[in-house]
PDB file of C-alpha atoms in Angstrom:
ATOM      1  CA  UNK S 121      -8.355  -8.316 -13.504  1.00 82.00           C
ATOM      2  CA  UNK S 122      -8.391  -4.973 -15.127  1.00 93.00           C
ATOM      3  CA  UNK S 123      -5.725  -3.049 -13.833  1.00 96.00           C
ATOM      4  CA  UNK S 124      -2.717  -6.127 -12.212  1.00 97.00           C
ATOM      5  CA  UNK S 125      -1.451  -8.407 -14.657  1.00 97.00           C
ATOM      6  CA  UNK S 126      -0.471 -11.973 -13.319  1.00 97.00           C
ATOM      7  CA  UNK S 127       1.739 -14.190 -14.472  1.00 97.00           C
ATOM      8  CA  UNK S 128       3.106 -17.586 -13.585  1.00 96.00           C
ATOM      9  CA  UNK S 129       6.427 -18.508 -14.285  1.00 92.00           C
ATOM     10  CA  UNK S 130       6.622 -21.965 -13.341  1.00 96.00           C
ATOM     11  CA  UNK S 131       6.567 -21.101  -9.636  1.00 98.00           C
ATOM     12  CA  UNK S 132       6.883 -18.196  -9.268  1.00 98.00           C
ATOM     13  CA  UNK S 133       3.902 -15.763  -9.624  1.00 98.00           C
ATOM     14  CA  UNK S 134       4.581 -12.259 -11.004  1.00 98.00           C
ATOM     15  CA  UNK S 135       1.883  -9.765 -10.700  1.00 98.00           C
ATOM     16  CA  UNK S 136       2.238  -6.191 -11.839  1.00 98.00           C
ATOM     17  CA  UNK S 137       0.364  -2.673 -11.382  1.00 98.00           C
ATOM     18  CA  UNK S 138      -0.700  -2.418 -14.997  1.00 98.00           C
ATOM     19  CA  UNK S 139      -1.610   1.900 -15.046  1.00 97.00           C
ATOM     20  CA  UNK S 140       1.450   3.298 -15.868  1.00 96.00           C
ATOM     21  CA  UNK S 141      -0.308   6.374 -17.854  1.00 94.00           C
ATOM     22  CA  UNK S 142      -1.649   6.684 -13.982  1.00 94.00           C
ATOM     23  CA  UNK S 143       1.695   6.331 -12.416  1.00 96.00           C
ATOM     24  CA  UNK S 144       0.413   2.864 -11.469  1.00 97.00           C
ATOM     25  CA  UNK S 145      -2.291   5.039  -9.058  1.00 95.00           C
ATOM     26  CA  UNK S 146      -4.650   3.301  -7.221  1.00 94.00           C
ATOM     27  CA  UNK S 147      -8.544   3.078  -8.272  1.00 93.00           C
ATOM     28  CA  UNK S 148     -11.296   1.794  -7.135  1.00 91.00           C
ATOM     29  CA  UNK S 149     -10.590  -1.242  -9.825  1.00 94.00           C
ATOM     30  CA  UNK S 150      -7.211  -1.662  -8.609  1.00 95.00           C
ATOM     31  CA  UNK S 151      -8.557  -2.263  -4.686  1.00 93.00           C
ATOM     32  CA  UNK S 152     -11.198  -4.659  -5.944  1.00 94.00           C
ATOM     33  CA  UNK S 153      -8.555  -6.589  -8.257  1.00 96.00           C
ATOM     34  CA  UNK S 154      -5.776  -7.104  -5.644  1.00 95.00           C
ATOM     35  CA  UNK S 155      -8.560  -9.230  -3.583  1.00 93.00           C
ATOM     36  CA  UNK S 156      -9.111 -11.236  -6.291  1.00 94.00           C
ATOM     37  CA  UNK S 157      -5.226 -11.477  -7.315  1.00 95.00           C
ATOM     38  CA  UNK S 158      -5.326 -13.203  -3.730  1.00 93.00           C
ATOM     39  CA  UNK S 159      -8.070 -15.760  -4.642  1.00 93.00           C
ATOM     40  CA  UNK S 160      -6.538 -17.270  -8.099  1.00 95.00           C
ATOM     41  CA  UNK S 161      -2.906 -16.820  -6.107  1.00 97.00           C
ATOM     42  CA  UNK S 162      -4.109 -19.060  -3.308  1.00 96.00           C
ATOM     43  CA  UNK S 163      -6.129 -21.827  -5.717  1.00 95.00           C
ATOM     44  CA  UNK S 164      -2.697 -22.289  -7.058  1.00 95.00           C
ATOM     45  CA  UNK S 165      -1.061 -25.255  -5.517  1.00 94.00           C
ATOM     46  CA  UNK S 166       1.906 -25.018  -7.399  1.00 96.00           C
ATOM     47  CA  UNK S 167       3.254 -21.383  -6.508  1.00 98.00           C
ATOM     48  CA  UNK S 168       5.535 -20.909  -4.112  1.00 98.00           C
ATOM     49  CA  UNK S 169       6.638 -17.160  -4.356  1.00 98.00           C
ATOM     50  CA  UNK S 170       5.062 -14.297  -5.325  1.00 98.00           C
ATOM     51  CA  UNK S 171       6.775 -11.037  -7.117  1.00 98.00           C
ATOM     52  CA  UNK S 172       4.896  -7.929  -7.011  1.00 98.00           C
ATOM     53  CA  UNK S 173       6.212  -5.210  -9.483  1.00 98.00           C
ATOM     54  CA  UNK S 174       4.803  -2.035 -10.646  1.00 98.00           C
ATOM     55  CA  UNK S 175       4.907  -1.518 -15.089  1.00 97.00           C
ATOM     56  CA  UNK S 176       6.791   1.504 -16.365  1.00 96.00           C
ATOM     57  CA  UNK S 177       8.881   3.863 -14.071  1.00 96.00           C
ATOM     58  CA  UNK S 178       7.239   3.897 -11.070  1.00 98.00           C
ATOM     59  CA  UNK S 179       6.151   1.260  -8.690  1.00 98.00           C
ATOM     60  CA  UNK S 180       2.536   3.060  -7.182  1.00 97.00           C
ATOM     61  CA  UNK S 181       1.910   6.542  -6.719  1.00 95.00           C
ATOM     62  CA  UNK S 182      -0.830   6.238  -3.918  1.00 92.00           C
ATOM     63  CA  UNK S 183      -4.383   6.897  -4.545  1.00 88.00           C
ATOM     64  CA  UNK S 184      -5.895   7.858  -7.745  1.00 89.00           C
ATOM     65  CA  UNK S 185      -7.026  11.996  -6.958  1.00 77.00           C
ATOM     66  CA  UNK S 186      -8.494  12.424  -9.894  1.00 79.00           C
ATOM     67  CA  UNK S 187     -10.879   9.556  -8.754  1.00 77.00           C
ATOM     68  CA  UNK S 188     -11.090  10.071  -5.258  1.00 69.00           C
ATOM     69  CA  UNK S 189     -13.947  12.524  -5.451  1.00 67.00           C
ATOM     70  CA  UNK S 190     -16.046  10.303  -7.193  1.00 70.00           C
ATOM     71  CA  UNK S 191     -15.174   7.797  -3.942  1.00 68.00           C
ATOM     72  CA  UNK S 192     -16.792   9.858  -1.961  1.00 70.00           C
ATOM     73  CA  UNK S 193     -19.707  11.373  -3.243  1.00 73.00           C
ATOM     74  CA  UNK S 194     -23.083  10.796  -1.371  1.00 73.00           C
ATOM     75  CA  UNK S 195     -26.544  11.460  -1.903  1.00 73.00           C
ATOM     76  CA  UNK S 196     -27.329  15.258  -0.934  1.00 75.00           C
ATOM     77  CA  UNK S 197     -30.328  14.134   1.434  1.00 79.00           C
ATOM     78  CA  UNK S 198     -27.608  11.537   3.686  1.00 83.00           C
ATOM     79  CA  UNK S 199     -26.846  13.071   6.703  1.00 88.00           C
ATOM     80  CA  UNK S 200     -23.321  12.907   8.393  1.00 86.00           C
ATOM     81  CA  UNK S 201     -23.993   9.855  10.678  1.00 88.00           C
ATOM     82  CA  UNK S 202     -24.974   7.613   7.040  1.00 88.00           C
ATOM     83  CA  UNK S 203     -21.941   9.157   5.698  1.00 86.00           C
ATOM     84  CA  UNK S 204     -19.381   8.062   8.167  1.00 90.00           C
ATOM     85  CA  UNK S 205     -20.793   4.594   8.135  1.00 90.00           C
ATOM     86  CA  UNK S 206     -20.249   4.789   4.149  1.00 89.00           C
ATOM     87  CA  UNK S 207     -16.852   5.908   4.492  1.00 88.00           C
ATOM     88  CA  UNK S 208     -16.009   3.442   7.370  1.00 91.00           C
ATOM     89  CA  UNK S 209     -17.276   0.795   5.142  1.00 91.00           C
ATOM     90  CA  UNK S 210     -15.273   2.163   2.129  1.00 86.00           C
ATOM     91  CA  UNK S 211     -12.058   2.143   4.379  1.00 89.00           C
ATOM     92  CA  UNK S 212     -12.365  -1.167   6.101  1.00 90.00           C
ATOM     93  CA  UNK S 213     -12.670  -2.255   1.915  1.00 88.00           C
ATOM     94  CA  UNK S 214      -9.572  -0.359   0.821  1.00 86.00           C
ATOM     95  CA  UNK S 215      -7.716  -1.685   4.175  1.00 88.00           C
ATOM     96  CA  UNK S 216      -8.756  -5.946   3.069  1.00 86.00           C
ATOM     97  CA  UNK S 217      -7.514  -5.004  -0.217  1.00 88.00           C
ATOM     98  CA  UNK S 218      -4.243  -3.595   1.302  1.00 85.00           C
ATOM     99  CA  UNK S 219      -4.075  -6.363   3.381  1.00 85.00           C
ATOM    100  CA  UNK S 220      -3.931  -8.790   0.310  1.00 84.00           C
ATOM    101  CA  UNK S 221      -0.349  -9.417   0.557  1.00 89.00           C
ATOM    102  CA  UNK S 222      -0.233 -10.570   3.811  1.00 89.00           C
ATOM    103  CA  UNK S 223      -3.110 -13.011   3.212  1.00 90.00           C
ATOM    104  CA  UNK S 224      -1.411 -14.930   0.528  1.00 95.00           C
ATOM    105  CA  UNK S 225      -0.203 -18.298   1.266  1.00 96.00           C
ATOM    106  CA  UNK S 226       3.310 -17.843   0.177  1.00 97.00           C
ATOM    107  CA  UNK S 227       5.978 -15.603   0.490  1.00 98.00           C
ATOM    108  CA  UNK S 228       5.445 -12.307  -1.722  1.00 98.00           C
ATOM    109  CA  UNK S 229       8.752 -10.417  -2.658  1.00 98.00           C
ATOM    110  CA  UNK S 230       8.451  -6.426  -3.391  1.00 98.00           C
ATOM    111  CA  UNK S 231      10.073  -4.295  -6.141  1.00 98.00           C
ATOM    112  CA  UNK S 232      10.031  -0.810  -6.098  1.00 98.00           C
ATOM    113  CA  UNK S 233      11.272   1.388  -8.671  1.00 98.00           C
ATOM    114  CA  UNK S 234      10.235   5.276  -8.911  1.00 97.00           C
ATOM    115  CA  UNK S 235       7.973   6.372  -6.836  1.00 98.00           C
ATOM    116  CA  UNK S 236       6.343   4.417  -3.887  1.00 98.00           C
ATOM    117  CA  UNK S 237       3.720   7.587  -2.526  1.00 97.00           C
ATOM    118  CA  UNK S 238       0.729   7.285  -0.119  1.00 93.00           C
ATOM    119  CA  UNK S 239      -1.371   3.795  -0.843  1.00 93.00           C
ATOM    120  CA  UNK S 240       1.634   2.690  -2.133  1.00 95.00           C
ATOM    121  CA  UNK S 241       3.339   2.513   0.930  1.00 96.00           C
ATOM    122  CA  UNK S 242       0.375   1.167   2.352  1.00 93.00           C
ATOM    123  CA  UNK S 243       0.812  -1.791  -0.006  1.00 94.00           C
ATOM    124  CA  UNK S 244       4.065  -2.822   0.352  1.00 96.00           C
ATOM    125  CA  UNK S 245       4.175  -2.847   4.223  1.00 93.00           C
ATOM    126  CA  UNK S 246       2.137  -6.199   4.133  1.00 93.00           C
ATOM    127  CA  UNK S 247       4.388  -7.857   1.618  1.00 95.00           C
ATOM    128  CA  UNK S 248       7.327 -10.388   3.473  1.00 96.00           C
ATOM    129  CA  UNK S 249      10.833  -8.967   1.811  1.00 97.00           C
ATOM    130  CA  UNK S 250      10.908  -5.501   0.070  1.00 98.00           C
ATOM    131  CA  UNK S 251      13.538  -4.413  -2.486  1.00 98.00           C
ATOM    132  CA  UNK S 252      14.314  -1.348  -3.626  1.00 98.00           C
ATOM    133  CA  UNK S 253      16.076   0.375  -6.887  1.00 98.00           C
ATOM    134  CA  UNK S 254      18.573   3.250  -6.184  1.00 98.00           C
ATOM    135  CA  UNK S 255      15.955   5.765  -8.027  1.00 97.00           C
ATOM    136  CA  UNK S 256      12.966   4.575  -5.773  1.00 98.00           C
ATOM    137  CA  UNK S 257      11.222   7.744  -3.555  1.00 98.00           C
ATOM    138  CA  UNK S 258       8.836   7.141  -1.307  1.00 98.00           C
ATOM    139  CA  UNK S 259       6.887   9.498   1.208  1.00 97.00           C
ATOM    140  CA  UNK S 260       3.810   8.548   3.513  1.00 95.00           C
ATOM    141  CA  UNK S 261       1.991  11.278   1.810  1.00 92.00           C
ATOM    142  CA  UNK S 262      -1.410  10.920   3.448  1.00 92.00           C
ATOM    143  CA  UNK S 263      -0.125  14.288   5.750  1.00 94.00           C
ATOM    144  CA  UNK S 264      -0.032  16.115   2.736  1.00 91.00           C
ATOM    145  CA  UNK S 265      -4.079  15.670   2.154  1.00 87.00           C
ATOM    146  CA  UNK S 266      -5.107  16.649   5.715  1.00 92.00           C
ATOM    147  CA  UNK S 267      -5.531  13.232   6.852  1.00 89.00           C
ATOM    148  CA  UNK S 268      -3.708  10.401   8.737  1.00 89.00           C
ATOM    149  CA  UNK S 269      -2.763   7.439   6.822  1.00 88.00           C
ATOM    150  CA  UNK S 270      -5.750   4.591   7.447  1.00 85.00           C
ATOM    151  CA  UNK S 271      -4.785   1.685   5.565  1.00 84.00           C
ATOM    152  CA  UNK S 272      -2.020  -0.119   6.922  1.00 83.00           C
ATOM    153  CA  UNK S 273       1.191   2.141   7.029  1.00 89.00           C
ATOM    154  CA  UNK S 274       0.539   3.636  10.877  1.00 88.00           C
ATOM    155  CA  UNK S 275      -0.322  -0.134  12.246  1.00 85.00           C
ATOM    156  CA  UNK S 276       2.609  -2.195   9.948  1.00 86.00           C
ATOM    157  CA  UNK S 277       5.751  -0.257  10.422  1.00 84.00           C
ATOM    158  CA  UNK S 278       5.158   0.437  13.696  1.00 75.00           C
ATOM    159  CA  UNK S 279       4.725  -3.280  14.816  1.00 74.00           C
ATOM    160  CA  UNK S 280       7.772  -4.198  12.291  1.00 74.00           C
ATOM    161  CA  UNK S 281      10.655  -2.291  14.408  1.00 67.00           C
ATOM    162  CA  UNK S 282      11.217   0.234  12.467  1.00 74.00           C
ATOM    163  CA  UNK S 283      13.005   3.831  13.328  1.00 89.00           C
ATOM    164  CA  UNK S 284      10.324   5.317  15.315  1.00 90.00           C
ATOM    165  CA  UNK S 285      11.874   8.546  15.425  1.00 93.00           C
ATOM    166  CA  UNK S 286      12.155   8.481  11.803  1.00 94.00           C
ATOM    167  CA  UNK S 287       9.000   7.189  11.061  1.00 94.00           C
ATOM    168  CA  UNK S 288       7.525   9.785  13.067  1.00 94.00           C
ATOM    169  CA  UNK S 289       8.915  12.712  11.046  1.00 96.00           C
ATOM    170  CA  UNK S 290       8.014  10.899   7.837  1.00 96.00           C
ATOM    171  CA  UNK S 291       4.475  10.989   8.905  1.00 95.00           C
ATOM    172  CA  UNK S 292       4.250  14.290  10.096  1.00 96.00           C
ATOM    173  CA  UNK S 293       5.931  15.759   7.494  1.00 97.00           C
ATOM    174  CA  UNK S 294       4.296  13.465   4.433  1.00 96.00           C
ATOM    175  CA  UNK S 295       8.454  14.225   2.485  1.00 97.00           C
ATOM    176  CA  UNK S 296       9.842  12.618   0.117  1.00 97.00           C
ATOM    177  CA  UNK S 297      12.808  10.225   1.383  1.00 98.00           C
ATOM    178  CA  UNK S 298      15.062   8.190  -1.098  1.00 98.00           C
ATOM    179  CA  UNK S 299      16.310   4.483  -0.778  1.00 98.00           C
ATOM    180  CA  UNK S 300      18.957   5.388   1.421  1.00 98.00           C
ATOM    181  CA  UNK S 301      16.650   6.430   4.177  1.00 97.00           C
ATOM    182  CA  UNK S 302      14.130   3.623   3.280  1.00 97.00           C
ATOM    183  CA  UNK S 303      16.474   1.329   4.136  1.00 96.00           C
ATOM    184  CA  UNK S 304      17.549   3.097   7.376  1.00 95.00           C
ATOM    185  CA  UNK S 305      13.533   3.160   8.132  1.00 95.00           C
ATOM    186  CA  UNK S 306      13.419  -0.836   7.583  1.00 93.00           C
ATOM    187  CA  UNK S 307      11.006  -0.149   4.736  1.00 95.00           C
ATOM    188  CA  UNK S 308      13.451  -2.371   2.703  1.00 97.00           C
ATOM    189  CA  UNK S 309      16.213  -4.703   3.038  1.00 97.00           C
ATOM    190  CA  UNK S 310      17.986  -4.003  -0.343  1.00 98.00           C
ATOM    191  CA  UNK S 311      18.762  -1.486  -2.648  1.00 98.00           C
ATOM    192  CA  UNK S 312      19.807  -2.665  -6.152  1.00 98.00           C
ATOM    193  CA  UNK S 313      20.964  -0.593  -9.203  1.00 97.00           C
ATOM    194  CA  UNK S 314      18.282  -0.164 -11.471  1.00 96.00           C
ATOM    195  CA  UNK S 315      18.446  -1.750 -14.087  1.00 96.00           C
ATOM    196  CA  UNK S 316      18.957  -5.349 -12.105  1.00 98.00           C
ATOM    197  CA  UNK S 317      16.020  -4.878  -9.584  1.00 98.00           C
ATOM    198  CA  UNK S 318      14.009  -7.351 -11.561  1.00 97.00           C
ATOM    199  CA  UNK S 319      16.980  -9.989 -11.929  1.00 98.00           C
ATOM    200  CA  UNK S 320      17.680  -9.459  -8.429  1.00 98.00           C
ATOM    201  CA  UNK S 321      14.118  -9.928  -6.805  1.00 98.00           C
ATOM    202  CA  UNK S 322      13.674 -13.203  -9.381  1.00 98.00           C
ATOM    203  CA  UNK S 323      16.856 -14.460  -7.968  1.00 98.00           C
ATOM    204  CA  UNK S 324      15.504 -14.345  -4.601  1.00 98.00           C
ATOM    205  CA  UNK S 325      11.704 -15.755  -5.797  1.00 98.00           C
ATOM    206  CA  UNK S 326      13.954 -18.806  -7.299  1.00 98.00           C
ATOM    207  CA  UNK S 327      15.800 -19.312  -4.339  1.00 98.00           C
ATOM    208  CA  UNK S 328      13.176 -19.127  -1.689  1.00 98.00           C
ATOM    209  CA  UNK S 329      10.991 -21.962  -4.322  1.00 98.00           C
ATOM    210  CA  UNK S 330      13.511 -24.214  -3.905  1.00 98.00           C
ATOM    211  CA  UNK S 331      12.266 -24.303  -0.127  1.00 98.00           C
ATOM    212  CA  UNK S 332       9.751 -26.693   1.457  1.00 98.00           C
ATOM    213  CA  UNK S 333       6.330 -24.953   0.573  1.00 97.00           C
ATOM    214  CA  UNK S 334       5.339 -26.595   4.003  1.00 97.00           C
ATOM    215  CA  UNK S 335       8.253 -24.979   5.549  1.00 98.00           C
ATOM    216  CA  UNK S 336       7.723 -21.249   3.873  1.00 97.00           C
ATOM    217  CA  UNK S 337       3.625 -21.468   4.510  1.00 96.00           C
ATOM    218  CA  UNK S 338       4.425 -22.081   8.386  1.00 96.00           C
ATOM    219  CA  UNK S 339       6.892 -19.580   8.511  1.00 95.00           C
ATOM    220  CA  UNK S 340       4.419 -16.703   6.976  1.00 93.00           C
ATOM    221  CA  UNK S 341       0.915 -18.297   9.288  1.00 90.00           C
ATOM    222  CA  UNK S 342       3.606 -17.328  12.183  1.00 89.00           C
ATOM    223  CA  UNK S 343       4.859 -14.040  11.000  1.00 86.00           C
ATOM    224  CA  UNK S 344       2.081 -12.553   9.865  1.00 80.00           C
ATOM    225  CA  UNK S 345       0.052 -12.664  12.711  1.00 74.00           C
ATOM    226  CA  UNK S 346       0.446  -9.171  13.403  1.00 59.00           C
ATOM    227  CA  UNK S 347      -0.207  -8.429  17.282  1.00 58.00           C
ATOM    228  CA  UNK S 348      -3.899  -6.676  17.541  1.00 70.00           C
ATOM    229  CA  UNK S 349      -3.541  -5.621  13.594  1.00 78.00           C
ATOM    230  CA  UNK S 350      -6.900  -5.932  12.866  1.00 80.00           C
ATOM    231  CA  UNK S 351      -8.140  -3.901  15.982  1.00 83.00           C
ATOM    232  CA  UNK S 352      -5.881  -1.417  14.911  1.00 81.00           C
ATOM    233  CA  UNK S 353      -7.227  -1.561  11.821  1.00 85.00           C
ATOM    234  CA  UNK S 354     -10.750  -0.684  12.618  1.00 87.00           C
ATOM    235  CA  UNK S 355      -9.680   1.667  14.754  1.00 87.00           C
ATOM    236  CA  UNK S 356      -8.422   3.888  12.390  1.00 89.00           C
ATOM    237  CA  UNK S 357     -11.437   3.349  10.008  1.00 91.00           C
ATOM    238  CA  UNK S 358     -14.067   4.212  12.731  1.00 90.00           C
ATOM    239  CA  UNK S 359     -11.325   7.491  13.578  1.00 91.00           C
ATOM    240  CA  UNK S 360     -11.203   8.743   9.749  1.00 89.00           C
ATOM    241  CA  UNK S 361     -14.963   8.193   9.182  1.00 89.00           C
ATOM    242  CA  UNK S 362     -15.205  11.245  11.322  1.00 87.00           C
ATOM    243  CA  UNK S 363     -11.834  13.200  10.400  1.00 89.00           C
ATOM    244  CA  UNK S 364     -12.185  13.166   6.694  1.00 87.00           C
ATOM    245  CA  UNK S 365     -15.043  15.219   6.845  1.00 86.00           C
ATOM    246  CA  UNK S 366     -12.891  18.199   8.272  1.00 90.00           C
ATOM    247  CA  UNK S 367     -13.069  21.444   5.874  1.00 90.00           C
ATOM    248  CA  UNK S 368      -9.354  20.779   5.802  1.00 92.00           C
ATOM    249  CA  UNK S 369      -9.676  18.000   3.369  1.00 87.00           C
ATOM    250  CA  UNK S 370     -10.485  19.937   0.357  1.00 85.00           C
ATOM    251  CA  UNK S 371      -7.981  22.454   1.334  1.00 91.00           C
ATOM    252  CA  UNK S 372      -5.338  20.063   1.156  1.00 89.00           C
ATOM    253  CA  UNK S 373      -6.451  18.652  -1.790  1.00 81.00           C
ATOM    254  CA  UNK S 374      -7.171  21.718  -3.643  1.00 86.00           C
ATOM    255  CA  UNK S 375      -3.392  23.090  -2.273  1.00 89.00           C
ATOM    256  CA  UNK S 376      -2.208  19.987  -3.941  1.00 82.00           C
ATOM    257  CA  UNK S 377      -3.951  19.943  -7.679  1.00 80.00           C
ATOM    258  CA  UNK S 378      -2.884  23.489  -7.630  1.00 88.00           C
ATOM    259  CA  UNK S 379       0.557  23.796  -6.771  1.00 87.00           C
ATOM    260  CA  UNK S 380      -0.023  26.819  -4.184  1.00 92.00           C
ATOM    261  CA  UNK S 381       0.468  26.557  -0.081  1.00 91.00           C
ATOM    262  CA  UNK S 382      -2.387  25.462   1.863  1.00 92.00           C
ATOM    263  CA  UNK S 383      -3.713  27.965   4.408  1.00 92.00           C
ATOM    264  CA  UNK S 384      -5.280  25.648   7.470  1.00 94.00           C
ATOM    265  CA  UNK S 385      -7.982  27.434  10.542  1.00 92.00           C
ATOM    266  CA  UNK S 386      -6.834  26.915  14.098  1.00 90.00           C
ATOM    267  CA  UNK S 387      -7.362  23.714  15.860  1.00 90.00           C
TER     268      UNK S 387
END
C-alpha cells in the first residue's frame, strides 16, 4: 500500500493516511489501497480491533483537487452517454472503497484530529465508534464544488439518527463545524484533548480486544447491515453521473483554487 500504513500491534491493527504533505487528501492510490487494507485486515485471524488515524495534523482533507481533473478526463471523441457510464463506474469504485470500513470483520475505532473535509467525512461515517480531538473541523464540503456528496455521507448519517435539522444545514451550506457540533450531529461520541486522542482511542481498541471476537464479529454482521444502503448507494452514482457534468462544476472548482466568489446561472 502506497499511501495507508498498517500496523499490527498484537491485536490491534493501526492503519494510518500516510500524505500528510497532501493534508492526508484522497487519490486515486488512496481509494484503491483502502480495498486492499480490507483484504490483509480480514486474512488476519488474530485482530480484533482496528484504529484508523490520519499522520501529521490533520486526519483527511477530502479529495485530492489537484488530481481530480486527471479523474475525469475522457477521450475527446466519447460522447456524454459513455461518459456518465465512466463516471458511474468511477463512483460506484470510490463508494466500495469508502465502504471499506464497514466491510471489515472487526470493530474499527476512528481518530480525528485537524481537519475531517469532504471524502473524509465520507470515510469515517462507515467506521463503528468515532473520536474526536478538541482541534478537529469538519464540513461536508461536497456543496462547496457544485455537487451533492455521492459516497456515503447523504446515505450513513441519515440512517444513523443523527440531527436532521443539523445535518441538513451542514449539507447545504458545505461550513466548517468544530467538535462541539460534531458531537451534537452524532458524527462522534468523544472529544478528547489533543494530545491524548491516540492514548484514548488505544485504550478503547484494548478494551474492546479483550471481548469475544465471536461476540464483536456478530455484533458488527448485525449493525452494519445498513437498511437499503447499497440501493442508496447506486442511486446516487447513477444521479451524479448526470449532475457532474453541469457547467457549474468548474465554476465551483475554479471559485475554490482561486479564492474569489462563485457566480452560478439560474436553475
Amino acid at each position: 500500500m502506497q499511501t495507508l500504513v498498517g500496523t499490527q500491534k498484537g491485536q490491534i491493527y493501526h492503519l494510518e493516511i500516510n500524505r500528510p504533505k497532501s493534508l492526508n487528501s484522497m487519490s486515486s492510490q488512496l481509494f484503491q489501497d483502502f480495498k486492499a487494507a480490507v483484504d490483509i485486515i480480514n486474512k488476519a485471524d488474530d485482530v480484533r480491533v482496528v484504529v484508523l488515524t490520519g499522520r501529521g495534523n490533520h486526519f483527511c482533507a477530502g479529495l485530492d483537487l489537484k488530481e481530480a481533473p486527471l479523474m475525469f478526463q475522457f477521450h475527446e471523441d466519447m460522447d456524454q452517454a459513455r461518459k456518465s457510464i465512466r463516471i458511474y463506474d468511477l463512483l460506484k469504485d470510490w463508494q466500495i472503497a469508502m465502504t471499506s470500513l464497514s466491510r471489515i470483520k472487526v470493530p474499527v475505532i476512528v481518530g480525528v484530529q485537524g481537519y475531517c473535509l469532504g471524502g473524509g467525512v465520507d470515510l469515517i461515517t462507515s467506521a463503528d465508534i468515532r473520536y474526536c480531538s478538541e482541534d478537529a473541523k469538519f464540513s461536508i464540503k461536497e456543496i462547496d464544488l457544485a455537487m451533492a456528496p455521492d459516497i456515503g455521507t447523504l446515505q450513513r448519517l441519515g440512517l444513523q439518527n443523527a440531527n436532521i435539522s443539523l445535518f441538513r444545514e451542514l449539507a447545504y451550506t458545505g461550513r466548517i463545524f468544530n467538535a462541539q457540533e460534531a458531537l451534537k450531529l452524532g458524527l462522534v461520541s468523544k472529544i478528547v484533548k489533543n494530545e491524548l486522542l491516540n492514548e484514548e482511542i488505544f485504550k478503547l481498541a484494548q478494551l474492546i480486544a479483550t471481548k469475544s471476537p465471536i461476540g464483536c464479529y456478530t455484533i458488527k454482521s448485525i449493525l452494519t447491515r445498513e437498511q437499503n444502503l447499497d440501493q442508496h448507494l447506486d442511486v446516487m452514482a447513477r444521479t451524479n453521473m448526470a449532475m457532474l457534468f453541469t457547467n457549474d462544476v468548474p465554476i465551483a472548482i475554479t471559485s475554490s483554487m482561486t479564492k474569489t466568489k462563485a457566480e452560478y446561472p439560474k436553475l
